[in-house]
Amino acid sequence: MNENKNLVIFDLETTGLDKEVDQIIQISAIKVNDKLEKIDSIDYMIEPDGNYSITIQAYLKHQISPAMLAGKPHLSDVADEIIK
């Protein structure tokens, strides 16, 4: 039986590297089929919940500032679309 399998490749940008306190601020993903043809993609900038800061190390890596996130959806607003 030859089953076609899809693959999702994703990348996250976060406020830092501490999984206990840092939050996702960008998620990008692409879904491809077994021939590596693009099926779908997403790219969301995400405003973290509550008070947050972006570590200098994270900022130097991704260049995303709090001002760029103001007014963007929260993770809970886009979670269903990401899962889909």
XYZ file of C-alpha atoms in Angstrom:
84
model
C 0.000 0.000 0.000
C 1.479 3.334 -1.076
C 0.216 6.063 1.240
C 0.818 9.696 0.426
C 2.099 11.522 3.483
C 2.117 15.221 4.116
C 4.850 16.938 6.089
C 4.680 20.198 8.039
C 7.900 22.138 8.499
C 7.706 24.955 11.026
C 9.794 27.650 12.658
C 9.145 29.530 15.892
C 10.498 32.809 17.151
C 10.162 33.420 20.880
C 10.794 36.062 23.517
C 13.716 33.954 24.770
C 14.806 30.390 25.491
C 13.231 29.747 28.920
C 10.248 27.458 28.294
C 8.776 28.383 31.691
C 8.434 32.137 30.990
C 9.130 32.900 27.343
C 6.389 32.959 24.727
C 5.982 32.421 20.994
C 5.999 35.668 18.999
C 6.053 34.273 15.471
C 5.144 30.955 13.905
C 5.668 30.095 10.260
C 4.849 26.737 8.722
C 4.596 25.130 5.330
C 2.788 21.891 4.513
C 4.198 19.823 1.646
C 3.219 16.531 0.083
C 5.506 13.545 -0.464
C 6.810 15.219 -3.638
C 7.720 18.322 -1.585
C 5.070 20.366 -3.366
C 3.606 23.159 -1.257
C 0.064 22.461 -0.092
C -0.447 25.276 2.421
C 1.442 27.765 4.577
C 0.942 30.131 7.494
C 2.911 32.996 8.994
C 1.658 34.701 12.142
C 3.178 37.419 14.255
C 1.792 36.897 17.765
C 1.428 39.357 20.625
C 2.319 37.580 23.871
C -0.107 37.518 26.783
C 0.441 39.739 29.819
C 3.560 41.710 30.559
C 6.521 40.378 28.650
C 9.968 41.312 27.502
C 12.137 40.042 24.683
C 15.622 39.057 25.735
C 18.421 40.913 23.997
C 19.771 37.600 22.682
C 16.415 36.757 21.094
C 16.030 40.258 19.639
C 19.505 40.133 18.092
C 18.576 36.800 16.469
C 15.121 37.634 15.035
C 14.947 41.465 15.150
C 11.317 41.394 16.374
C 10.467 44.210 18.781
C 7.469 44.619 21.104
C 6.279 47.522 18.915
C 6.037 45.135 15.947
C 3.749 42.849 17.968
C 1.338 45.491 19.260
C -2.173 44.720 18.040
C -1.256 41.335 16.569
C -3.420 38.337 17.525
C -2.669 36.332 20.651
C -1.735 32.677 20.336
C -5.181 31.635 21.561
C -6.735 33.646 18.695
C -4.881 31.696 15.988
C -4.311 28.302 17.654
C -7.170 26.561 15.831
C -5.894 27.768 12.444
C -2.360 26.626 13.293
C -3.591 23.162 14.279
C -5.717 22.899 11.132
